[in-house]
Coordinates of C-alpha atoms and ligand atoms in Angstrom, one line a residue:
X1 CA 36.7 143.8 106.3
X2 CA 34.9 142.5 109.3
X3 CA 35.8 139.5 107.3
X4 CA 39.4 140.4 106.8
X5 CA 39.7 141.2 110.4
X6 CA 38.2 138.0 111.6
X7 CA 40.4 136.0 109.2
X8 CA 43.5 137.7 110.7
X9 CA 42.2 137.0 114.2
X10 CA 41.8 133.3 113.3
X11 CA 45.3 133.1 111.9
X12 CA 46.7 134.7 115.0
X13 CA 44.9 132.3 117.3
X14 CA 46.5 129.4 115.4
X15 CA 49.9 131.0 115.6
X16 CA 49.5 131.6 119.3
X17 CA 48.5 127.9 119.8
X18 CA 51.5 126.7 117.8
X19 CA 54.0 129.0 119.5
X20 CA 52.8 129.0 123.1
X21 CA 50.5 126.0 123.4
X22 CA 46.9 125.1 122.9
X23 CA 45.8 126.5 126.2
X24 CA 46.3 130.0 125.0
X25 CA 43.8 129.8 122.2
X26 CA 41.3 131.9 124.2
X27 CA 43.6 134.9 124.2
X28 CA 41.8 137.8 122.4
X29 CA 44.0 138.7 119.4
X30 CA 43.0 142.4 119.8
X31 CA 43.3 143.2 116.1
X32 CA 42.6 146.8 115.1
X33 CA 43.0 148.8 111.9
X34 CA 46.3 150.6 112.0
X35 CA 46.4 154.3 112.8
X36 CA 49.2 154.9 110.3
X37 CA 49.5 153.1 107.0
X38 CA 53.3 153.2 107.4
X39 CA 52.9 150.4 109.9
X40 CA 50.7 148.2 107.8
X41 CA 47.0 147.8 107.7
X42 CA 46.2 146.1 111.0
X43 CA 47.8 145.9 114.4
X44 CA 47.4 143.1 117.0
X45 CA 47.9 143.9 120.6
X46 CA 47.8 140.5 122.3
X47 CA 51.4 140.1 123.4
X48 CA 51.1 142.4 126.4
X49 CA 48.4 140.3 128.0
X50 CA 50.1 137.1 127.3
X51 CA 53.4 138.5 128.6
X52 CA 51.7 139.3 131.9
X53 CA 50.1 135.9 132.1
X54 CA 53.3 134.0 131.3
X55 CA 55.7 136.3 133.0
X56 CA 57.6 136.7 129.8
X57 CA 58.7 139.7 127.7
X58 CA 55.9 140.6 125.4
X59 CA 58.3 141.4 122.6
X60 CA 59.8 137.9 122.7
X61 CA 56.3 136.3 122.6
X62 CA 55.4 138.5 119.7
X63 CA 58.4 137.4 117.8
X64 CA 57.5 133.7 118.4
X65 CA 53.9 134.3 117.3
X66 CA 55.0 136.2 114.1
X67 CA 57.4 133.3 113.2
X68 CA 54.4 130.9 113.4
X69 CA 52.1 133.3 111.6
X70 CA 54.1 133.4 108.3
X71 CA 52.0 135.0 105.6
X72 CA 48.8 133.9 107.4
X73 CA 47.7 131.7 104.5
X74 CA 48.3 134.4 101.9
X75 CA 46.6 137.2 103.8
X76 CA 49.8 139.1 104.4
X77 CA 52.0 140.9 101.9
X78 CA 55.2 140.4 104.0
X79 CA 56.0 138.9 107.3
X80 CA 54.3 140.8 110.2
X81 CA 56.6 143.1 112.2
X82 CA 57.0 143.4 115.9
X83 CA 57.1 147.0 117.1
X84 CA 57.4 148.9 120.4
X85 CA 56.7 146.9 123.5
X86 CA 55.2 144.0 121.4
X87 CA 52.7 145.2 118.8
X88 CA 52.3 143.1 115.8
X89 CA 51.9 145.1 112.6
X90 CA 50.4 143.4 109.5
X91 CA 50.2 144.5 105.9
X92 CA 47.6 142.8 103.7
X93 CA 48.5 141.2 100.4
X94 CA 47.0 142.5 97.1
X95 CA 44.9 139.4 96.5
X96 CA 43.5 139.6 100.1
X97 CA 42.6 143.3 99.5
X98 CA 41.1 142.6 96.1
X99 CA 39.1 139.8 97.6
X100 CA 37.8 142.2 100.2
X101 CA 37.1 144.9 97.6
X102 CA 35.1 142.4 95.5
X103 CA 32.8 141.8 98.5
X104 CA 32.1 145.5 99.0
X105 CA 28.5 146.4 98.3
X106 CA 26.8 149.8 98.3
X107 CA 25.3 149.9 101.8
X108 CA 21.7 150.5 100.9
X109 CA 19.9 147.8 102.6
X110 CA 19.0 147.2 106.2
X111 CA 21.4 144.7 107.6
X112 CA 20.1 141.9 109.8
X113 CA 21.1 142.2 113.4
X114 CA 22.6 139.1 115.0
X115 CA 20.0 139.5 117.8
X116 CA 17.3 141.8 116.7
X117 CA 15.7 143.7 119.5
X118 CA 12.6 145.8 119.9
X119 CA 14.0 149.2 120.8
X120 CA 11.7 152.0 122.1
X121 CA 13.3 155.4 121.6
X122 CA 12.0 158.4 123.4
X123 CA 13.1 161.7 121.9
X124 CA 12.1 165.3 121.1
X125 CA 9.3 165.5 123.7
X126 CA 8.9 169.2 123.9
X127 CA 6.7 170.8 126.5
X128 CA 3.7 172.2 124.6
X129 CA 2.1 175.6 124.4
X130 CA 5.5 177.2 123.8
X131 CA 7.3 177.8 120.5
X132 CA 10.1 175.3 119.9
X133 CA 13.5 176.7 120.6
X134 CA 17.1 175.8 120.3
X135 CA 16.8 173.7 123.5
X136 CA 14.7 171.2 121.6
X137 CA 17.2 170.7 118.8
X138 CA 19.6 168.1 120.3
X139 CA 17.1 165.5 121.5
X140 CA 15.2 165.7 118.3
X141 CA 18.1 165.2 115.9
X142 CA 20.3 162.9 118.1
X143 CA 17.2 160.7 118.8
X144 CA 16.3 160.7 115.1
X145 CA 19.8 159.6 114.0
X146 CA 19.7 156.8 116.6
X147 CA 16.3 155.6 115.4
X148 CA 17.7 155.5 111.9
X149 CA 20.9 153.7 112.9
X150 CA 19.0 151.1 115.0
X151 CA 16.6 150.4 112.2
X152 CA 19.5 150.0 109.7
X153 CA 21.0 147.5 112.1
X154 CA 17.9 145.4 111.8
X155 CA 16.2 146.2 115.1
X156 CA 12.5 147.0 115.4
X157 CA 12.3 150.6 116.4
X158 CA 9.3 152.3 118.1
X159 CA 9.6 156.0 118.3
X160 CA 7.9 157.8 121.2
X161 CA 7.4 161.5 121.3
X162 CA 6.7 162.0 125.0
X163 CA 5.4 165.6 124.7
X164 CA 4.7 167.6 127.8
X165 CA 1.0 168.3 127.4
X166 CA -0.1 167.9 131.0
X167 CA 2.2 169.7 133.4
X168 CA 1.4 172.5 135.9
X169 CA 2.2 175.0 133.1
X170 CA -1.2 174.3 131.7
X171 CA -2.9 175.4 134.9
X172 CA -1.6 178.9 134.7
X173 CA -2.0 179.2 131.0
X174 CA -5.6 178.0 131.2
X175 CA -6.4 180.3 134.1
X176 CA -5.0 183.3 132.3
X177 CA -6.8 182.5 129.1
X178 CA -10.1 182.0 130.9
X179 CA -9.7 185.3 132.8
X180 CA -8.9 187.2 129.6
X181 CA -11.8 185.6 127.6
X182 CA -9.8 183.7 125.1
X183 CA -11.8 181.9 122.5
X184 CA -10.6 178.4 121.7
X185 CA -12.4 178.5 118.3
X186 CA -10.3 181.5 117.2
X187 CA -7.4 181.4 114.8
X188 CA -4.4 181.0 117.1
X189 CA -0.8 181.0 116.2
X190 CA 2.0 179.6 118.2
X191 CA 3.7 183.0 118.5
X192 CA 0.6 184.4 120.2
X193 CA 0.5 181.5 122.6
X194 CA 4.1 182.2 123.4
X195 CA 3.2 185.7 124.5
X196 CA 0.3 184.5 126.5
X197 CA 2.5 181.9 128.2
X198 CA 4.9 184.6 129.3
X199 CA 2.1 186.7 130.7
X200 CA 0.7 183.8 132.6
X201 CA 4.1 182.9 134.0
X202 CA 4.6 186.5 135.1
X203 CA 1.3 186.5 136.9
X204 CA 1.9 183.1 138.4
X205 CA 5.2 184.4 139.9
X206 CA 3.7 187.6 141.2
X207 CA 0.0 187.2 142.1
X208 CA -0.6 184.6 144.8
X209 CA -4.4 184.6 144.2
X210 CA -3.7 183.8 140.5
X211 CA -1.3 181.1 141.4
X212 CA -3.8 179.5 143.7
X213 CA -6.5 179.6 141.0
X214 CA -4.1 178.1 138.5
X215 CA -3.4 175.1 140.8
X216 CA -7.2 174.6 141.0
X217 CA -7.5 174.8 137.2
X218 CA -5.1 171.9 136.8
X219 CA -7.4 169.8 139.0
X220 CA -10.4 171.0 137.0
X221 CA -8.7 170.0 133.8
X222 CA -7.8 166.6 135.2
X223 CA -11.4 166.0 136.2
X224 CA -12.6 166.9 132.7
X225 CA -14.2 170.3 133.2
X226 CA -15.5 171.2 129.7
X227 CA -14.3 174.8 129.5
X228 CA -10.8 173.9 130.6
X229 CA -10.7 170.9 128.3
X230 CA -11.8 172.8 125.2
X231 CA -9.1 175.4 125.7
X232 CA -6.5 172.7 126.4
X233 CA -7.4 170.9 123.2
X234 CA -7.1 174.1 121.2
X235 CA -3.7 174.7 122.7
X236 CA -2.5 171.2 122.0
X237 CA -3.8 171.4 118.5
X238 CA -1.8 174.5 117.6
X239 CA 1.3 173.3 119.4
X240 CA 1.3 170.0 117.6
X241 CA 0.8 171.7 114.2
X242 CA 3.8 174.0 115.0
X243 CA 5.9 171.1 116.2
X244 CA 5.2 169.1 113.0
X245 CA 6.1 172.1 110.9
X246 CA 9.5 172.2 112.6
X247 CA 9.9 168.5 112.2
X248 CA 9.2 168.6 108.5
X249 CA 11.8 171.3 108.0
X250 CA 14.3 169.4 110.0
X251 CA 13.6 166.3 108.1
X252 CA 13.1 164.0 111.1
X253 CA 11.0 160.8 111.0
X254 CA 8.5 161.7 113.8
X255 CA 4.9 161.8 112.8
X256 CA 1.6 161.9 114.8
X257 CA 1.7 158.1 115.0
X258 CA 4.7 158.5 117.3
X259 CA 2.9 160.8 119.8
X260 CA 2.6 159.4 123.2
X261 CA 1.9 162.5 125.3
X262 CA 2.2 162.6 129.0
X263 CA -1.6 162.7 129.2
X264 CA -1.7 159.3 127.6
X265 CA -0.6 157.8 131.0
X266 CA -3.2 159.7 133.1
X267 CA -5.3 156.7 133.7
X268 CA -2.3 154.6 134.7
X269 CA -0.9 156.8 137.4
X270 CA -3.0 155.6 140.2
X271 CA -2.2 152.0 139.5
X272 CA 1.5 152.8 139.1
X273 CA 1.6 154.3 142.6
X274 CA -0.4 151.5 144.1
X275 CA 1.9 148.9 142.6
X276 CA 5.0 150.7 143.8
X277 CA 3.6 151.0 147.3
X278 CA 2.6 147.3 147.4
X279 CA 6.0 146.2 146.3
X280 CA 7.5 148.2 149.1
X281 CA 9.4 150.5 146.7
X282 CA 7.4 153.6 147.7
X283 CA 6.2 154.8 151.0
X284 CA 4.2 157.7 152.4
X285 CA 6.3 160.4 154.0
X286 CA 4.8 163.7 155.2
X287 CA 1.6 162.9 153.3
X288 CA 3.5 162.3 150.0
X289 CA 4.2 159.0 148.3
X290 CA 8.0 158.8 147.9
X291 CA 10.6 156.4 146.5
X292 CA 13.7 156.7 148.6
X293 CA 17.2 155.8 147.3
X294 CA 20.0 154.0 149.0
X295 CA 20.4 156.7 151.5
X296 CA 17.3 158.2 153.2
X297 CA 19.1 161.6 153.2
X298 CA 19.1 162.0 149.5
X299 CA 16.0 163.7 148.0
X300 CA 13.3 161.1 147.3
X301 CA 11.4 160.7 144.1
X302 CA 8.0 162.1 144.8
X303 CA 5.4 160.2 142.9
X304 CA 2.2 161.5 144.5
X305 CA 2.2 164.9 146.2
X306 CA 0.5 165.4 149.5
X307 CA -2.4 167.1 147.6
X308 CA -2.9 163.9 145.6
X309 CA -1.3 165.3 142.4
X310 CA 1.0 163.3 140.2
X311 CA 4.1 164.5 138.5
X312 CA 6.7 164.0 135.8
X313 CA 8.3 161.1 137.6
X314 CA 5.0 159.2 138.0
X315 CA 4.3 159.6 134.3
X316 CA 7.8 158.3 133.5
X317 CA 7.3 155.3 135.7
X318 CA 3.9 154.5 134.1
X319 CA 5.5 155.0 130.7
X320 CA 8.5 152.7 131.3
X321 CA 6.2 149.9 132.6
X322 CA 4.0 150.4 129.5
X323 CA 6.9 150.3 127.1
X324 CA 8.4 147.2 128.6
X325 CA 5.2 145.3 129.3
X326 CA 2.8 146.4 126.6
X327 CA 5.0 147.6 123.7
X328 CA 7.4 144.7 124.4
X329 CA 10.7 146.7 124.4
X330 CA 14.0 144.9 124.9
X331 CA 15.7 148.2 125.2
X332 CA 14.3 151.7 126.0
X333 CA 16.5 154.6 125.0
X334 CA 15.9 158.1 126.4
X335 CA 17.5 161.0 124.6
X336 CA 17.2 163.7 127.2
X337 CA 19.6 166.5 128.3
X338 CA 22.1 165.9 131.0
X339 CA 20.4 168.0 133.6
X340 CA 17.8 165.2 134.0
X341 CA 20.4 162.6 134.8
X342 CA 19.3 162.2 138.4
X343 CA 15.6 161.9 137.5
X344 CA 16.4 159.0 135.1
X345 CA 18.7 157.2 137.6
X346 CA 16.1 157.4 140.2
X347 CA 13.1 156.2 138.3
X348 CA 15.1 153.5 136.5
X349 CA 16.1 152.2 139.9
X350 CA 12.5 152.3 141.1
X351 CA 11.3 150.4 138.1
X352 CA 14.0 147.8 138.5
X353 CA 13.1 147.3 142.2
X354 CA 9.5 147.0 141.3
X355 CA 10.4 144.1 139.1
X356 CA 9.0 145.7 135.9
X357 CA 12.2 145.5 133.9
X358 CA 12.7 141.9 132.9
X359 CA 16.0 140.1 132.6
X360 CA 18.0 141.2 129.6
X361 CA 15.9 144.4 129.1
X362 CA 18.1 147.5 128.9
X363 CA 17.2 151.0 129.9
X364 CA 19.6 153.5 128.4
X365 CA 19.7 157.1 129.4
X366 CA 21.4 159.0 126.6
X367 CA 22.3 162.5 127.9
X368 CA 23.7 165.3 125.9
X369 CA 25.4 168.6 126.7
X370 CA 24.3 172.2 126.2
X371 CA 24.5 174.3 123.0
X372 CA 26.7 177.3 123.8
X373 CA 27.1 180.7 122.2
X374 CA 30.5 182.1 121.2
X375 CA 30.7 183.5 124.7
X376 CA 30.6 179.9 126.0
X377 CA 27.4 180.6 127.8
X378 CA 24.1 178.8 126.9
X379 CA 23.1 180.0 123.4
X380 CA 20.6 182.9 123.7
X381 CA 19.4 185.8 121.6
X382 CA 21.0 189.2 122.1
X383 CA 18.1 190.1 124.4
X384 CA 18.8 187.0 126.5
X385 CA 15.8 185.0 125.4
X386 CA 15.6 181.5 123.9
X387 CA 16.6 181.3 120.3
X388 CA 13.6 180.1 118.2
X389 CA 14.2 177.0 116.3
X390 CA 12.4 178.3 113.3
X391 CA 14.7 181.3 113.2
X392 CA 17.8 179.1 113.4
X393 CA 16.6 177.1 110.4
X394 CA 15.8 180.2 108.4
X395 CA 19.2 181.6 109.0
X396 CA 20.9 178.3 108.2
X397 CA 19.3 178.2 104.8
X398 CA 20.1 181.9 104.0
X399 CA 23.7 181.5 105.0
X400 CA 24.0 178.2 103.0
X401 CA 22.6 180.0 100.0
X402 CA 25.4 182.6 100.2
X403 CA 28.1 179.9 100.5
X404 CA 26.7 178.1 97.5
X405 CA 26.2 181.2 95.3
X406 CA 29.9 181.9 95.9
X407 CA 31.1 178.4 95.2
X408 CA 28.9 177.7 92.2
X409 CA 27.4 180.9 90.7
X410 CA 26.1 179.0 87.7
X411 CA 23.6 176.8 89.6
X412 CA 20.1 177.7 88.5
X413 CA 18.1 179.6 91.2
X414 CA 15.6 177.0 92.0
X415 CA 18.2 174.3 92.3
X416 CA 20.2 176.6 94.4
X417 CA 17.3 177.0 96.8
X418 CA 16.9 173.3 97.1
X419 CA 20.7 172.8 97.7
X420 CA 20.7 175.6 100.2
X421 CA 18.0 173.8 102.2
X422 CA 19.9 170.5 102.2
X423 CA 23.2 172.2 103.1
X424 CA 21.9 174.6 105.6
X425 CA 19.7 172.2 107.6
X426 CA 22.4 169.5 107.1
X427 CA 25.0 171.8 108.5
X428 CA 23.1 172.5 111.7
X429 CA 22.3 168.8 112.2
X430 CA 25.8 167.6 111.5
X431 CA 27.5 170.2 113.7
X432 CA 25.4 168.8 116.5
X433 CA 25.8 165.1 115.8
X434 CA 29.6 165.3 115.1
X435 CA 30.3 166.6 118.6
X436 CA 30.9 164.1 121.4
X437 CA 27.3 163.8 122.6
X438 CA 27.8 164.4 126.3
X439 CA 29.8 167.5 125.8
X440 CA 28.6 171.1 125.4
X441 CA 29.4 172.6 122.0
X442 CA 29.7 176.1 120.6
X443 CA 27.1 177.0 118.0
X444 CA 29.3 178.6 115.3
X445 CA 27.8 179.4 111.9
X446 CA 31.1 179.9 110.1
X447 CA 32.5 176.6 111.3
X448 CA 29.5 174.5 110.5
X449 CA 29.1 176.0 107.0
X450 CA 32.7 175.7 106.1
X451 CA 33.5 173.6 103.0
X452 CA 36.6 172.3 104.8
X453 CA 36.9 170.1 107.9
X454 CA 34.5 167.8 109.6
X455 CA 31.3 169.5 108.4
X456 CA 28.2 168.6 106.4
X457 CA 29.1 170.9 103.5
X458 CA 32.5 169.1 103.1
X459 CA 30.8 165.7 103.0
X460 CA 28.0 166.9 100.7
X461 CA 30.5 168.5 98.4
X462 CA 32.6 165.3 98.3
X463 CA 29.5 163.4 97.3
X464 CA 28.5 166.0 94.6
X465 CA 32.1 165.9 93.3
X466 CA 31.9 162.2 92.7
X467 CA 28.6 162.6 90.9
X468 CA 30.2 165.1 88.6
X469 CA 32.9 162.6 87.7
X470 CA 30.2 160.1 86.7
X471 CA 28.4 162.8 84.7
X472 CA 31.7 163.8 82.9
X473 CA 32.7 160.2 82.3
X474 CA 29.3 159.3 80.9
X475 CA 29.0 156.3 83.3
X476 CA 26.4 155.7 85.9
X477 CA 27.2 154.6 89.4
X478 CA 25.1 151.5 88.7
X479 CA 27.3 150.5 85.8
X480 CA 30.4 151.2 87.8
X481 CA 29.2 148.9 90.5
X482 CA 29.8 146.0 88.1
X483 CA 33.4 146.9 87.4
X484 CA 36.2 144.9 89.0
X485 CA 38.4 146.6 91.6
X486 CA 42.1 146.1 91.4
X487 CA 44.0 147.7 94.2
X488 CA 47.6 148.8 93.6
X489 CA 48.2 152.3 94.7
X490 CA 48.3 153.2 98.4
X491 CA 45.4 155.7 97.9
X492 CA 43.2 152.9 96.6
X493 CA 44.2 150.5 99.3
X494 CA 43.3 152.8 102.1
X495 CA 40.0 153.6 100.5
X496 CA 39.1 149.9 100.3
X497 CA 40.1 149.3 103.9
X498 CA 38.0 152.3 105.0
X499 CA 35.0 151.4 103.0
X500 CA 35.1 148.0 104.6
X501 CA 34.8 149.5 108.0
X502 CA 31.4 151.1 107.4
X503 CA 29.4 148.3 109.0
X504 CA 31.6 148.3 112.1
X505 CA 31.2 152.1 112.4
X506 CA 27.4 151.9 112.3
X507 CA 27.4 149.0 114.7
X508 CA 29.4 151.0 117.2
X509 CA 26.9 153.8 117.1
X510 CA 24.1 151.2 117.8
X511 CA 26.0 150.0 120.9
X512 CA 27.4 153.3 122.2
X513 CA 24.5 155.5 121.0
X514 CA 27.1 158.0 120.0
X515 CA 26.3 159.4 116.5
X516 CA 29.6 161.3 116.3
X517 CA 31.4 157.9 115.7
X518 CA 29.6 157.7 112.3
X519 CA 30.5 161.4 111.6
X520 CA 34.2 160.7 112.3
X521 CA 34.0 157.7 110.0
X522 CA 32.4 159.6 107.1
X523 CA 34.9 162.5 107.5
X524 CA 37.8 160.0 107.4
X525 CA 36.3 158.4 104.3
X526 CA 35.9 161.7 102.5
X527 CA 39.4 162.7 103.5
X528 CA 40.9 159.5 102.1
X529 CA 38.8 159.9 99.0
X530 CA 40.3 163.4 98.3
X531 CA 43.8 162.0 98.8
X532 CA 43.0 159.1 96.5
X533 CA 41.6 161.6 93.9
X534 CA 44.7 163.7 94.0
X535 CA 47.1 160.8 93.5
X536 CA 45.0 158.4 91.3
X537 CA 43.5 160.0 88.1
X538 CA 40.1 158.5 87.5
X539 CA 38.8 159.5 84.0
X540 CA 42.4 160.0 82.9
X541 CA 43.7 156.7 84.3
X542 CA 46.5 155.0 82.3
X543 CA 44.3 152.2 81.0
X544 CA 40.6 151.2 80.8
X545 CA 40.7 148.5 83.6
X546 CA 42.3 151.0 86.0
X547 CA 39.7 153.6 85.1
X548 CA 36.9 151.2 85.7
X549 CA 38.4 150.0 88.9
X550 CA 38.7 153.6 90.2
X551 CA 35.2 154.4 89.0
X552 CA 33.9 151.5 91.0
X553 CA 35.7 152.8 94.1
X554 CA 34.2 156.3 93.5
X555 CA 30.8 154.7 93.3
X556 CA 31.3 152.9 96.6
X557 CA 32.5 156.0 98.3
X558 CA 29.5 158.0 97.1
X559 CA 27.0 155.3 98.1
X560 CA 28.6 155.0 101.5
X561 CA 28.6 158.7 102.1
X562 CA 25.0 158.9 101.0
X563 CA 23.9 156.0 103.3
X564 CA 25.9 157.3 106.2
X565 CA 24.5 160.8 105.9
X566 CA 21.0 159.3 105.5
X567 CA 21.5 157.5 108.8
X568 CA 22.3 160.9 110.3
X569 CA 19.1 162.3 108.8
X570 CA 21.0 164.4 106.2
X571 CA 20.0 164.5 102.5
X572 CA 22.6 164.6 99.8
X573 CA 22.5 166.8 96.6
X574 CA 23.7 165.8 93.2
X575 CA 25.4 169.1 92.5
X576 CA 26.6 172.0 94.6
Ligands
LIG601 N1 9.2 167.2 128.2 C1 10.5 166.9 128.8 C2 11.3 168.1 128.9 O1 11.1 169.1 128.2 C3 11.3 165.8 128.0 C4 10.6 164.5 128.0 C5 11.7 163.4 127.9 N2 11.1 162.1 128.0 C6 10.8 161.5 129.1 N3 10.3 160.3 129.1 N4 10.9 162.1 130.3 O2 12.1 168.2 129.8

């Protein structure tokens, strides 16, 4: 359809030139798919702009353009119609649609980007030595979906898991562990570390002498003191093991190869500061090295504290320089919650001023909102603590299992378990991805597990239903891919048009970095599929060619749903 759309655009450009003169060729035809099939398949919105430019009534101009357009070389079924203030509504002819249908392919391959870029994408990045909680969910799954989409679009993607393994939190934890005689060789579990972390935090807040010792412990760690280092390594080890376990359950792409911890940049921090100071981007103020913004009143970015310590911002500056200069990124994408907006704006500006970000290189901060409970406050346990991610995933699978048992009691137990994992984890991910990224959303089990509406279960069920048609019909989707599509019913025509929009939907996610656009597309596709299925019998079609044509459409819908869900990091099931 990208094709259909560009053909229509070209025809409109010719019509504009013929009706209004060659000098108006550059007017953007503004062709979009129609919102309502009653008004045809596409709408062009160019008459308003031309009206303004020519001081004429848009409707009159639209009439003149339509008269020249005719049937657009056979693309249109009937003359285009002018509506409202000057919209041009166009309905495609059957041959044009069949042509488009014949070009549809199951979207399995990676498409080649017009201008392939090297994209570094920074996501997940939990702070270590704590159990992963609900607050780590969004960056992990949004980032993962974006990594998949950008790869699909033909870009080279380098994933970076910027884990927090070096902050001041380690000072207090180490101090507490050393004081309580903790043995780094022991068998430590993340849950125990969690408790120890709480204890250390408690002491840090209440015992000034402990807090002081904790500060010194950070310095000791940084200068390589063996005792501190051994404990630190043991902490990192267990935290990374736990993190990987969660990643596996979530089905995200991140592996140890993607780890670029904060500590990786340690030996680059001094140089980073020196360069910023030399470039006049940073200056010493009250003993600290600071980057000031436009106004000297706003809080500066402190990149070296008065005691000589470096912080989160220093690491990010070293990291962005590394990513652009060493990794060779054309685009760096940071999937980090909205509360860090200021931090990103400030260090992006500093890196730009320092001249580290070459021309044409993009830095994208991709913020997201908070997950809320039903009370519309940040989602917490009843006790008011952070919800453990592991617990969320357990509950998702258990709940999905109940939904499936009710829907299909005959599914064998082990298959049911597997389906429950796909549906439960898929539901959690999809509920997150389908919401407008920058907004907060309410975590609602019943809604995300519903078999109706814009949910993973609905899409997975649609996919499984299509597979069951193939099983019943004794035809494989591969065989069906070879059948000719002949579009006649409205249900079929809408499906073909929607299928043809897949590439555009994925491309728009690549540009906007908003995965919900793909969710909306898949939901609309599934909805149109169900409408088609109700009005157009497949296995009981009136004749063999019609049956084949409809099976080919079913196969394309299934392949598109599967690929789309795959780009969101969600696995389909053959039955449910
Ligand atoms: N560890 C950070 C946090 O928990 C997130 C890291 C995001 N990435 C970055 N380059 N700053 O807030």
